[in-house]
Amino acid sequence: MTDSRSSAPLRVGLVGYGLAGSVFHAPLIAATDGLVLDTVVTGNPERREQARAEHPQVRFADTPEELWSRTDGGPGGDGLDLVVVASPNRTHVPVATAALRAGLPVVVDKPLAATAAEARELAALADSRGLLLSVFQNRRWDNDFRTVRKLIADGALGDVQRFESRFERWRPKPKGGWRESGDPLDIGGLLYDLGSHVVDQALVLFGPAVRVYAESVIRRPGAEADDDTFIAITHASGVHSHLYASATAAQLGPRFRVLGSSAGYVKYGLDPQEQALRDGLRPGAAGAGGADWGVEPEALWGRLGAGESPVTGGGEPVPTLPGDYPAYYAAVAAALRDGTPPPVTADEAAAALDVLE
């Protein structure tokens, strides 16, 4: 017989309703079986109206501190069961620390912290209290990354020798805001933003780094933080990763180019899930993704081959696996209910921060 408490939805408090909170976290939480978006922390009236329109049953709090009293959670309880930190980077460590000390499991948007030492301190705090601490590295569930991972696992490339990964954009004028702030406390710039993704993906695929070289440059007039960054990693496995994050790329390169001893794989374009979420589409919603969530058209499939350029028709098209951002919060829910491992650990985030530092 099923315990009614174990079947009740886990209540989530979301700190922040800017880009990360409104576009990524809130929709994915709401779409996950076993989770319910209970409270949004924002004092911004416009963001409250947006959240209320998108999630009519949600409650609000002005500050994270208002959440700490709601700790009588657990399946079926009246309090919160999880806090998600999607506020500006400089708040990640203090808010996550306070939540853990209040006895609440935590998900933190990347980057977890400014330093690996801070990340490991948070991990130790979570471990000492027996609480989940996970980092939202949604790009592990990008369609192209899932495809690369499968090709490597299947041996389709032979022994991988070089891995190229790019998040390139053309934004010749700075947009401003804390993400482009030059204040070190804001943890802005592309190194910690998109760099957090490309480094995490490289470490997931090829293991620990033994040597790192980087070029981190400010190119745009008026910009305060790095907007064109290159990172080269030599992995203990012998693979070399070349990683690019740029807002100043007038011509965009391939998202991935993976070169192995028997074949290479080249893939252009970005996973469609972020744009779908920005457009108001939701995974599983009728007429708004549903079974086609994360699927891209055949024209965007990457190509696998050797000796020819994919631009001139070399290689064979490889069906891209569907992107699956919903898998992250499904794994979080399973970890809270069943004690399974979290989808991304704080120690993994610390390893990526070792590289970024």
PDB file of C-alpha atoms in Angstrom, residues 55-161:
ATOM      1  CA  HIS A  55       1.869  29.773 -12.332  1.00  0.00           C
ATOM      2  CA  PRO A  56      -1.467  30.911 -10.829  1.00  0.00           C
ATOM      3  CA  GLN A  57      -1.204  28.893  -7.589  1.00  0.00           C
ATOM      4  CA  VAL A  58       2.256  30.140  -6.618  1.00  0.00           C
ATOM      5  CA  ARG A  59       2.923  31.961  -3.352  1.00  0.00           C
ATOM      6  CA  PHE A  60       5.466  34.766  -2.952  1.00  0.00           C
ATOM      7  CA  ALA A  61       8.170  35.862  -0.561  1.00  0.00           C
ATOM      8  CA  ASP A  62      10.188  39.071  -0.599  1.00  0.00           C
ATOM      9  CA  THR A  63      13.433  37.554   0.675  1.00  0.00           C
ATOM     10  CA  PRO A  64      14.985  34.086   0.932  1.00  0.00           C
ATOM     11  CA  GLU A  65      14.932  34.396   4.710  1.00  0.00           C
ATOM     12  CA  GLU A  66      11.148  34.048   4.618  1.00  0.00           C
ATOM     13  CA  LEU A  67      11.614  30.491   3.317  1.00  0.00           C
ATOM     14  CA  TRP A  68      13.708  29.188   6.181  1.00  0.00           C
ATOM     15  CA  SER A  69      10.725  28.908   8.512  1.00  0.00           C
ATOM     16  CA  ARG A  70       9.026  26.626   5.986  1.00  0.00           C
ATOM     17  CA  THR A  71      11.142  23.600   6.831  1.00  0.00           C
ATOM     18  CA  ASP A  72       8.420  21.201   7.958  1.00  0.00           C
ATOM     19  CA  GLY A  73       8.623  19.568   4.556  1.00  0.00           C
ATOM     20  CA  GLY A  74       9.020  15.975   3.577  1.00  0.00           C
ATOM     21  CA  PRO A  75       6.504  14.206   1.360  1.00  0.00           C
ATOM     22  CA  GLY A  76       3.056  15.360   2.364  1.00  0.00           C
ATOM     23  CA  GLY A  77       4.239  18.033   4.782  1.00  0.00           C
ATOM     24  CA  ASP A  78       3.148  21.647   4.739  1.00  0.00           C
ATOM     25  CA  GLY A  79       6.614  23.146   4.340  1.00  0.00           C
ATOM     26  CA  LEU A  80       9.128  23.280   1.536  1.00  0.00           C
ATOM     27  CA  ASP A  81      11.029  20.223   0.385  1.00  0.00           C
ATOM     28  CA  LEU A  82      13.545  21.914  -1.907  1.00  0.00           C
ATOM     29  CA  VAL A  83      15.013  25.368  -2.497  1.00  0.00           C
ATOM     30  CA  VAL A  84      16.239  26.332  -5.977  1.00  0.00           C
ATOM     31  CA  VAL A  85      18.704  29.230  -6.151  1.00  0.00           C
ATOM     32  CA  ALA A  86      18.324  31.072  -9.480  1.00  0.00           C
ATOM     33  CA  SER A  87      19.266  34.539  -8.234  1.00  0.00           C
ATOM     34  CA  PRO A  88      22.411  36.476  -9.348  1.00  0.00           C
ATOM     35  CA  ASN A  89      25.724  34.635  -9.065  1.00  0.00           C
ATOM     36  CA  ARG A  90      27.006  36.611  -6.078  1.00  0.00           C
ATOM     37  CA  THR A  91      24.068  35.284  -3.995  1.00  0.00           C
ATOM     38  CA  HIS A  92      24.582  31.592  -4.758  1.00  0.00           C
ATOM     39  CA  VAL A  93      26.870  30.726  -1.857  1.00  0.00           C
ATOM     40  CA  PRO A  94      25.151  32.744   0.917  1.00  0.00           C
ATOM     41  CA  VAL A  95      21.627  31.659  -0.064  1.00  0.00           C
ATOM     42  CA  ALA A  96      22.595  27.999  -0.509  1.00  0.00           C
ATOM     43  CA  THR A  97      24.449  28.050   2.810  1.00  0.00           C
ATOM     44  CA  ALA A  98      21.443  29.514   4.646  1.00  0.00           C
ATOM     45  CA  ALA A  99      19.080  26.984   3.057  1.00  0.00           C
ATOM     46  CA  LEU A 100      21.263  24.035   4.024  1.00  0.00           C
ATOM     47  CA  ARG A 101      21.616  25.323   7.575  1.00  0.00           C
ATOM     48  CA  ALA A 102      17.824  25.573   7.703  1.00  0.00           C
ATOM     49  CA  GLY A 103      17.624  21.903   6.788  1.00  0.00           C
ATOM     50  CA  LEU A 104      16.467  22.309   3.183  1.00  0.00           C
ATOM     51  CA  PRO A 105      17.862  20.441   0.149  1.00  0.00           C
ATOM     52  CA  VAL A 106      19.187  22.807  -2.515  1.00  0.00           C
ATOM     53  CA  VAL A 107      19.601  23.117  -6.275  1.00  0.00           C
ATOM     54  CA  VAL A 108      21.865  25.973  -7.380  1.00  0.00           C
ATOM     55  CA  ASP A 109      22.132  27.368 -10.880  1.00  0.00           C
ATOM     56  CA  LYS A 110      25.639  27.335 -12.324  1.00  0.00           C
ATOM     57  CA  PRO A 111      28.170  28.505 -11.361  1.00  0.00           C
ATOM     58  CA  LEU A 112      27.775  27.097  -7.871  1.00  0.00           C
ATOM     59  CA  ALA A 113      30.372  29.516  -6.500  1.00  0.00           C
ATOM     60  CA  ALA A 114      33.260  31.763  -7.483  1.00  0.00           C
ATOM     61  CA  THR A 115      35.886  29.302  -6.232  1.00  0.00           C
ATOM     62  CA  ALA A 116      36.282  25.563  -5.947  1.00  0.00           C
ATOM     63  CA  ALA A 117      37.036  25.986  -2.243  1.00  0.00           C
ATOM     64  CA  GLU A 118      33.622  27.591  -1.658  1.00  0.00           C
ATOM     65  CA  ALA A 119      31.964  24.825  -3.665  1.00  0.00           C
ATOM     66  CA  ARG A 120      33.651  22.134  -1.574  1.00  0.00           C
ATOM     67  CA  GLU A 121      32.666  23.908   1.650  1.00  0.00           C
ATOM     68  CA  LEU A 122      29.038  23.816   0.497  1.00  0.00           C
ATOM     69  CA  ALA A 123      29.396  20.150  -0.427  1.00  0.00           C
ATOM     70  CA  ALA A 124      30.799  19.378   3.018  1.00  0.00           C
ATOM     71  CA  LEU A 125      27.954  21.265   4.704  1.00  0.00           C
ATOM     72  CA  ALA A 126      25.349  19.352   2.691  1.00  0.00           C
ATOM     73  CA  ASP A 127      27.035  16.031   3.452  1.00  0.00           C
ATOM     74  CA  SER A 128      27.244  16.795   7.175  1.00  0.00           C
ATOM     75  CA  ARG A 129      23.504  17.399   7.252  1.00  0.00           C
ATOM     76  CA  GLY A 130      22.532  14.588   4.919  1.00  0.00           C
ATOM     77  CA  LEU A 131      20.971  16.997   2.421  1.00  0.00           C
ATOM     78  CA  LEU A 132      20.878  17.042  -1.349  1.00  0.00           C
ATOM     79  CA  LEU A 133      23.001  19.724  -3.039  1.00  0.00           C
ATOM     80  CA  SER A 134      22.938  19.707  -6.822  1.00  0.00           C
ATOM     81  CA  VAL A 135      23.986  22.140  -9.542  1.00  0.00           C
ATOM     82  CA  PHE A 136      21.811  22.937 -12.554  1.00  0.00           C
ATOM     83  CA  GLN A 137      24.028  21.929 -15.476  1.00  0.00           C
ATOM     84  CA  ASN A 138      21.190  21.628 -17.960  1.00  0.00           C
ATOM     85  CA  ARG A 139      23.528  21.503 -20.959  1.00  0.00           C
ATOM     86  CA  ARG A 140      24.319  17.892 -20.113  1.00  0.00           C
ATOM     87  CA  TRP A 141      20.861  17.234 -21.545  1.00  0.00           C
ATOM     88  CA  ASP A 142      21.343  19.221 -24.763  1.00  0.00           C
ATOM     89  CA  ASN A 143      20.460  17.208 -27.847  1.00  0.00           C
ATOM     90  CA  ASP A 144      23.897  17.546 -29.448  1.00  0.00           C
ATOM     91  CA  PHE A 145      25.791  16.685 -26.257  1.00  0.00           C
ATOM     92  CA  ARG A 146      23.648  13.591 -25.717  1.00  0.00           C
ATOM     93  CA  THR A 147      24.460  12.578 -29.297  1.00  0.00           C
ATOM     94  CA  VAL A 148      28.205  13.116 -28.863  1.00  0.00           C
ATOM     95  CA  ARG A 149      28.132  11.092 -25.659  1.00  0.00           C
ATOM     96  CA  LYS A 150      26.409   8.198 -27.432  1.00  0.00           C
ATOM     97  CA  LEU A 151      28.797   8.267 -30.408  1.00  0.00           C
ATOM     98  CA  ILE A 152      31.775   8.079 -28.041  1.00  0.00           C
ATOM     99  CA  ALA A 153      30.194   5.299 -25.983  1.00  0.00           C
ATOM    100  CA  ASP A 154      29.430   3.340 -29.163  1.00  0.00           C
ATOM    101  CA  GLY A 155      33.029   3.677 -30.409  1.00  0.00           C
ATOM    102  CA  ALA A 156      31.890   5.409 -33.608  1.00  0.00           C
ATOM    103  CA  LEU A 157      34.863   7.799 -33.525  1.00  0.00           C
ATOM    104  CA  GLY A 158      37.576   5.400 -32.440  1.00  0.00           C
ATOM    105  CA  ASP A 159      39.828   6.932 -29.791  1.00  0.00           C
ATOM    106  CA  VAL A 160      38.922  10.592 -29.347  1.00  0.00           C
ATOM    107  CA  GLN A 161      41.939  12.836 -29.774  1.00  0.00           C
TER     108      GLN A 161
END
